[in-house]
Short mmCIF file of C-alpha atoms in Angstrom, two decimals:
data_model
loop_
_atom_site.label_atom_id
_atom_site.label_comp_id
_atom_site.label_asym_id
_atom_site.label_seq_id
_atom_site.Cartn_x
_atom_site.Cartn_y
_atom_site.Cartn_z
CA MET A 94 -12.42 -98.13 60.79
CA SER A 95 -12.44 -94.47 59.96
CA ASP A 96 -11.30 -91.86 62.38
CA THR A 97 -11.91 -87.70 62.12
CA THR A 98 -9.49 -84.81 63.19
CA LYS A 99 -9.41 -80.85 63.23
CA CYS A 100 -5.91 -81.42 61.61
CA LEU A 101 -4.39 -84.48 60.20
CA ILE A 102 -0.71 -83.93 60.21
CA ILE A 103 1.43 -86.16 57.10
CA GLY A 104 5.14 -87.06 58.10
CA SER A 105 7.03 -86.49 60.98
CA GLY A 106 10.55 -84.77 61.24
CA PRO A 107 11.06 -80.86 62.26
CA ALA A 108 7.82 -79.79 60.94
CA GLY A 109 5.27 -82.53 61.57
CA TYR A 110 6.83 -82.79 64.84
CA THR A 111 6.29 -78.73 65.59
CA ALA A 112 2.84 -78.97 63.80
CA ALA A 113 2.15 -81.45 66.46
CA ILE A 114 2.74 -79.13 68.71
CA TYR A 115 1.16 -76.14 67.88
CA ALA A 116 -2.27 -77.89 66.73
CA SER A 117 -2.01 -79.95 70.11
CA ARG A 118 -1.75 -76.19 72.15
CA ALA A 119 -4.58 -75.18 69.84
CA ASN A 120 -6.93 -78.18 71.16
CA LEU A 121 -6.99 -79.23 67.83
CA ALA A 122 -6.32 -82.92 68.32
CA PRO A 123 -4.26 -83.77 65.50
CA ILE A 124 -3.45 -86.73 64.26
CA ILE A 125 -0.05 -87.46 62.83
CA TYR A 126 1.98 -89.93 60.64
CA GLU A 127 5.07 -90.66 60.98
CA GLY A 128 5.73 -92.28 57.58
CA LEU A 129 7.93 -94.53 56.87
CA GLN A 130 11.00 -93.11 58.87
CA PRO A 131 9.62 -91.04 61.85
CA GLY A 132 11.31 -88.72 62.77
CA GLY A 133 12.95 -87.96 58.78
CA GLN A 134 16.59 -87.60 57.64
CA LEU A 135 17.52 -86.05 60.93
CA THR A 136 17.73 -89.58 62.42
CA THR A 137 20.34 -90.84 60.00
CA THR A 138 22.53 -87.66 61.14
CA SER A 139 25.04 -88.05 63.65
CA GLU A 140 25.93 -85.31 65.45
CA VAL A 141 23.36 -81.23 65.16
CA GLU A 142 25.51 -78.23 66.48
CA ASN A 143 23.32 -75.96 64.71
CA PHE A 144 19.82 -76.28 66.12
CA PRO A 145 18.60 -73.42 68.57
CA GLY A 146 18.75 -74.63 72.39
CA TYR A 147 21.72 -77.24 72.44
CA PRO A 148 24.92 -75.48 72.94
CA ASP A 149 27.06 -78.71 73.05
CA GLY A 150 25.53 -80.38 70.23
CA VAL A 151 22.77 -82.86 69.81
CA MET A 152 22.49 -86.23 68.11
CA GLY A 153 20.12 -86.12 65.04
CA ALA A 154 17.68 -89.14 66.51
CA GLN A 155 17.93 -87.38 70.17
CA LEU A 156 16.63 -84.02 68.55
CA MET A 157 13.46 -85.70 66.86
CA ASP A 158 12.69 -87.60 70.40
CA ASP A 159 12.65 -84.91 71.99
CA LEU A 160 10.39 -82.87 69.70
CA ARG A 161 8.53 -86.36 69.53
CA ARG A 162 7.81 -86.93 73.33
CA GLN A 163 7.17 -82.99 73.25
CA ALA A 164 4.08 -83.94 70.58
CA ALA A 165 3.72 -86.67 72.84
CA ARG A 166 3.12 -84.79 76.03
CA PHE A 167 0.14 -82.45 74.68
CA ASP A 168 -1.80 -85.32 73.48
CA ALA A 169 -0.20 -85.48 69.85
CA ASP A 170 -2.45 -88.63 68.22
CA LEU A 171 1.01 -89.99 67.04
CA ARG A 172 1.07 -93.04 64.72
CA THR A 173 3.20 -95.21 63.14
CA GLY A 174 2.29 -95.78 59.59
CA VAL A 175 2.24 -93.89 56.05
CA ILE A 176 -0.48 -92.51 54.36
CA THR A 177 -1.53 -93.86 50.86
CA MET A 178 -3.62 -91.79 49.53
CA VAL A 179 -5.20 -89.06 49.15
CA ASP A 180 -8.37 -86.79 48.41
CA PHE A 181 -8.68 -83.09 48.61
CA SER A 182 -11.84 -82.84 46.33
CA LYS A 183 -13.99 -81.45 49.24
CA ARG A 184 -14.14 -80.92 52.96
CA PRO A 185 -13.70 -82.88 55.05
CA PHE A 186 -10.95 -83.89 53.41
CA ILE A 187 -9.76 -87.72 53.56
CA ALA A 188 -7.24 -89.89 53.49
CA VAL A 189 -6.26 -93.63 53.47
CA SER A 190 -3.07 -95.38 55.90
CA ASP A 191 -1.25 -98.15 54.69
CA ASP A 192 -3.29 -100.28 57.59
CA GLY A 193 -6.89 -99.58 55.79
CA THR A 194 -7.57 -96.63 58.60
CA LYS A 195 -9.88 -94.16 56.54
CA ILE A 196 -9.32 -90.55 58.06
CA LYS A 197 -11.44 -87.52 57.87
CA ALA A 198 -9.61 -84.26 58.68
CA ASP A 199 -11.04 -80.22 58.46
CA THR A 200 -6.84 -79.68 57.48
CA VAL A 201 -4.10 -80.98 56.64
CA ILE A 202 -0.56 -80.35 56.64
CA ILE A 203 1.28 -81.92 54.80
CA ALA A 204 5.70 -82.54 55.99
CA THR A 205 6.61 -85.32 54.31
CA GLY A 206 10.00 -84.13 53.37
CA ALA A 207 12.47 -84.57 50.45
CA SER A 208 14.48 -87.38 49.66
CA ALA A 209 18.59 -86.95 49.56
CA ARG A 210 19.49 -88.17 45.79
CA TYR A 211 22.31 -91.14 46.44
CA LEU A 212 24.51 -93.01 44.25
CA GLY A 213 23.31 -96.08 44.96
CA LEU A 214 26.47 -97.30 46.29
CA ASP A 215 26.21 -100.33 49.36
CA ASP A 216 29.00 -97.98 51.14
CA GLU A 217 26.68 -94.75 51.33
CA ARG A 218 24.77 -96.76 53.39
CA ARG A 219 28.01 -98.00 55.22
CA TYR A 220 29.20 -95.45 56.30
CA ALA A 221 25.86 -93.02 56.86
CA GLY A 222 26.59 -90.41 59.31
CA LEU A 223 30.16 -92.03 59.59
CA GLY A 224 31.89 -90.07 56.61
CA VAL A 225 28.47 -90.39 54.00
CA SER A 226 25.92 -87.25 54.00
CA ALA A 227 23.75 -84.97 52.18
CA CYS A 228 24.26 -81.20 53.56
CA ALA A 229 27.59 -79.74 53.97
CA THR A 230 25.68 -76.93 55.93
CA CYS A 231 25.05 -79.25 58.76
CA ASP A 232 28.06 -81.44 58.60
CA GLY A 233 30.79 -79.18 57.12
CA PHE A 234 31.98 -77.81 60.43
CA PHE A 235 33.02 -81.49 61.36
CA TYR A 236 35.77 -81.07 58.33
CA ARG A 237 37.78 -78.11 59.89
CA GLY A 238 40.61 -79.82 58.28
CA ARG A 239 40.36 -82.04 56.84
CA SER A 240 39.91 -83.78 53.43
CA VAL A 241 36.21 -83.85 51.32
CA ALA A 242 35.17 -84.43 48.16
CA VAL A 243 31.71 -83.68 47.00
CA VAL A 244 30.18 -85.08 44.29
CA GLY A 245 27.93 -83.03 41.90
CA GLY A 246 28.58 -80.59 38.77
CA GLY A 247 25.61 -78.93 39.26
CA ASP A 248 25.15 -74.71 41.13
CA THR A 249 24.14 -76.92 44.40
CA ALA A 250 27.86 -78.86 44.38
CA CYS A 251 29.55 -76.23 43.67
CA GLU A 252 27.57 -73.77 46.38
CA GLU A 253 28.36 -77.10 48.68
CA ALA A 254 32.36 -76.98 47.37
CA TYR A 255 32.41 -73.39 47.86
CA TYR A 256 31.10 -73.19 51.72
CA LEU A 257 33.63 -76.64 51.94
CA SER A 258 36.46 -74.85 51.43
CA GLY A 259 36.02 -72.36 53.97
CA LEU A 260 36.93 -75.17 56.31
CA ALA A 261 38.41 -78.23 54.89
CA LYS A 262 41.94 -78.14 54.14
CA GLN A 263 41.13 -80.09 50.40
CA VAL A 264 38.03 -80.36 48.34
CA TYR A 265 37.28 -82.76 45.33
CA MET A 266 34.95 -81.85 43.26
CA ILE A 267 33.36 -85.97 41.61
CA VAL A 268 31.72 -84.72 38.33
CA ARG A 269 30.77 -87.23 36.01
CA LYS A 270 30.82 -85.28 32.60
CA ASP A 271 33.58 -83.17 31.45
CA TYR A 272 31.87 -79.78 32.11
CA LEU A 273 30.17 -78.47 35.66
CA ARG A 274 26.84 -77.96 34.95
CA ALA A 275 26.52 -74.87 36.90
CA SER A 276 26.05 -71.17 36.39
CA LYS A 277 29.09 -69.22 34.97
CA ALA A 278 29.16 -67.39 38.61
CA MET A 279 29.25 -70.18 40.37
CA GLN A 280 32.03 -71.92 37.76
CA LYS A 281 33.92 -69.35 38.18
CA ARG A 282 34.00 -69.56 41.97
CA VAL A 283 35.44 -72.87 42.45
CA THR A 284 37.91 -72.96 39.79
CA GLU A 285 39.46 -69.82 40.85
CA LYS A 286 39.44 -71.15 44.60
CA GLU A 287 43.15 -72.88 45.37
CA ASN A 288 42.07 -75.77 47.32
CA ILE A 289 39.17 -77.53 45.22
CA THR A 290 40.18 -79.68 42.91
CA ILE A 291 37.89 -80.61 39.99
CA LEU A 292 38.35 -84.30 39.08
CA PHE A 293 36.01 -84.02 34.96
CA ASN A 294 34.79 -87.67 33.73
CA THR A 295 35.30 -89.46 37.02
CA GLN A 296 33.11 -91.72 38.81
CA THR A 297 32.85 -93.50 42.27
CA ARG A 298 32.93 -96.83 42.90
CA GLY A 299 33.14 -97.19 46.08
CA LEU A 300 34.67 -95.68 49.20
CA PHE A 301 36.89 -97.30 52.15
CA GLY A 302 37.64 -96.60 55.71
CA GLU A 303 37.76 -98.86 59.00
CA GLU A 304 35.03 -97.03 60.65
CA PHE A 305 34.96 -93.85 58.96
CA VAL A 306 35.09 -92.86 55.92
CA GLU A 307 39.01 -92.76 54.63
CA GLY A 308 39.31 -92.74 51.00
CA ALA A 309 37.32 -93.50 47.84
CA HIS A 310 38.10 -95.79 44.85
CA LEU A 311 37.31 -93.74 41.98
CA VAL A 312 37.21 -93.98 37.88
CA GLU A 313 37.83 -91.38 35.39
CA TYR A 314 36.84 -92.57 31.47
CA ALA A 315 35.01 -95.14 32.56
CA GLY A 316 33.95 -97.38 29.77
CA THR A 317 36.96 -95.68 27.15
CA PRO A 318 40.09 -97.48 26.04
CA GLU A 319 41.17 -94.38 28.66
CA GLU A 320 39.56 -95.73 31.47
CA HIS A 321 41.38 -95.09 34.88
CA GLU A 322 41.27 -96.23 38.44
CA PHE A 323 42.69 -94.61 41.11
CA ASP A 324 41.87 -93.76 45.43
CA ILE A 325 42.09 -90.55 46.52
CA LYS A 326 42.18 -89.86 50.64
CA ILE A 327 39.33 -87.94 51.91
CA ASP A 328 37.09 -87.66 55.68
CA GLY A 329 34.21 -87.09 54.49
CA PHE A 330 31.76 -88.07 51.25
CA PHE A 331 29.08 -85.91 50.69
CA LEU A 332 26.35 -85.92 47.83
CA ALA A 333 24.67 -82.76 45.94
CA ILE A 334 23.06 -84.62 43.20
CA GLY A 335 19.47 -83.09 44.37
CA HIS A 336 16.93 -84.27 46.67
CA LYS A 337 13.53 -85.47 45.50
CA PRO A 338 10.65 -84.42 47.31
CA ASN A 339 8.32 -87.39 49.04
CA THR A 340 4.92 -85.94 47.11
CA ASP A 341 3.62 -89.07 44.51
CA ILE A 342 0.83 -89.36 46.67
CA PHE A 343 -0.47 -85.84 46.37
CA ARG A 344 0.35 -85.24 42.50
CA GLY A 345 -2.69 -84.52 40.93
CA HIS A 346 -4.45 -83.08 44.00
CA ILE A 347 -2.52 -80.10 44.98
CA GLU A 348 -0.12 -78.06 42.37
CA LEU A 349 3.73 -79.22 42.44
CA ASP A 350 6.88 -77.30 40.77
CA GLU A 351 8.19 -78.68 37.93
CA GLN A 352 10.70 -80.48 41.12
CA GLY A 353 7.85 -81.33 42.40
CA TYR A 354 7.91 -79.77 45.82
CA ILE A 355 4.49 -78.63 46.27
CA LYS A 356 3.75 -74.66 45.34
CA LEU A 357 3.29 -72.26 48.56
CA THR A 358 0.63 -69.84 47.06
CA GLY A 359 1.05 -67.05 49.55
CA ASN A 360 2.88 -65.81 52.16
CA ASP A 361 1.82 -68.64 54.61
CA GLN A 362 1.95 -72.04 54.34
CA SER A 363 -0.91 -72.41 52.18
CA THR A 364 -1.79 -74.77 49.22
CA SER A 365 -3.31 -74.65 46.04
CA VAL A 366 -6.10 -76.08 48.05
CA ASP A 367 -8.18 -74.15 50.81
CA GLY A 368 -7.35 -75.77 54.16
CA VAL A 369 -4.48 -77.98 52.73
CA PHE A 370 -0.56 -76.49 54.31
CA ALA A 371 2.56 -77.56 53.83
CA ALA A 372 5.47 -77.26 55.87
CA GLY A 373 9.09 -78.07 55.66
CA ASP A 374 12.06 -79.14 53.16
CA VAL A 375 8.30 -80.58 51.17
CA ALA A 376 7.82 -77.46 49.99
CA ASP A 377 11.64 -75.68 50.57
CA PRO A 378 14.03 -76.21 47.45
CA VAL A 379 15.90 -73.68 48.72
CA TYR A 380 16.75 -74.04 52.65
CA GLN A 381 15.91 -77.28 53.33
CA GLN A 382 17.69 -76.71 57.33
CA ALA A 383 16.05 -78.30 60.57
CA ILE A 384 15.42 -75.14 62.51
CA ILE A 385 13.26 -73.84 58.94
CA ALA A 386 11.70 -76.32 58.51
CA ALA A 387 10.46 -76.56 62.28
CA GLY A 388 9.18 -72.93 62.17
CA SER A 389 7.45 -73.26 58.75
CA GLY A 390 5.61 -76.27 60.87
CA CYS A 391 4.74 -73.44 63.43
CA ARG A 392 3.95 -71.25 60.41
CA ALA A 393 1.43 -74.00 59.09
CA ALA A 394 0.06 -75.33 62.02
CA LEU A 395 -1.09 -71.52 63.71
CA ASP A 396 -2.49 -71.32 59.96
CA ALA A 397 -5.05 -74.17 60.63
CA GLU A 398 -6.07 -72.66 63.29
CA ARG A 399 -6.72 -69.59 61.28
CA PHE A 400 -8.70 -71.19 58.90
CA LEU A 401 -10.79 -73.28 61.08
CA MET A 402 -11.75 -70.57 63.20
CA GLU A 403 -12.54 -68.62 59.48
CA HIS A 404 -14.82 -71.56 58.76
CA GLN A 405 -16.26 -72.81 61.78
CA SER A 406 -19.99 -73.55 60.45
#
């Protein structure tokens, strides 16, 4: 089975769905493959209060469903499935889905996102959206005047802990090593903040709580004669140990940075391959916010439309 399209969008979420809306309105008749998690990371988030247009907040899954229905309204071809292979060596580009469908595309927009790294605890899944988060900027507002923990010792962890310290009553940093890997400036910020407590040489064994997170089981100096287990009472548990961009199938086909994020080559959403564009967290190791992803999806669709106009045969 083979299909052709002016624009193939790989991935959903704010970037993919927004790209589909704009590409559809430009009469590009896009095909969008939604991936393993249609709607992306926001579908696992509880309430979203910082996306414009929702003054009373909106559940993450509802926000993504609204964007999806808007793309469908303009006749975007929304497909459940995963792209497993691409060939960007020449146009039209080739992509193959997990059901064997081959798609020939004049342009491609990659919006596969990035996945938060987790510790691998069963409790992380159990309390997902119920106290466990990988985004302090997204969810920190819900923990005003409460106690939270941040896992990690790098710049991201310090930034999140410092941000949360302006909202929460108490912030614990759970750091596996006996030092912080963050820059000196960030280390100074968190060590001088009165309501941040850094727990060095400490790892998380589990979380507990009736329905929501109420605390964490920790171990200090694990595997040594000084090993010591203890609990802390917290309402929120924030992972800040990095993200992994979902770019494995594109490796060797387009240029990636040392972390695996897609490199953008100019002032738009262009990649190292003419006619292939990237949007959202897959090309954004810095901000990783839904509104920015949506904006970049709009840019990518406009870039694709302009590229097709300039390359009409």
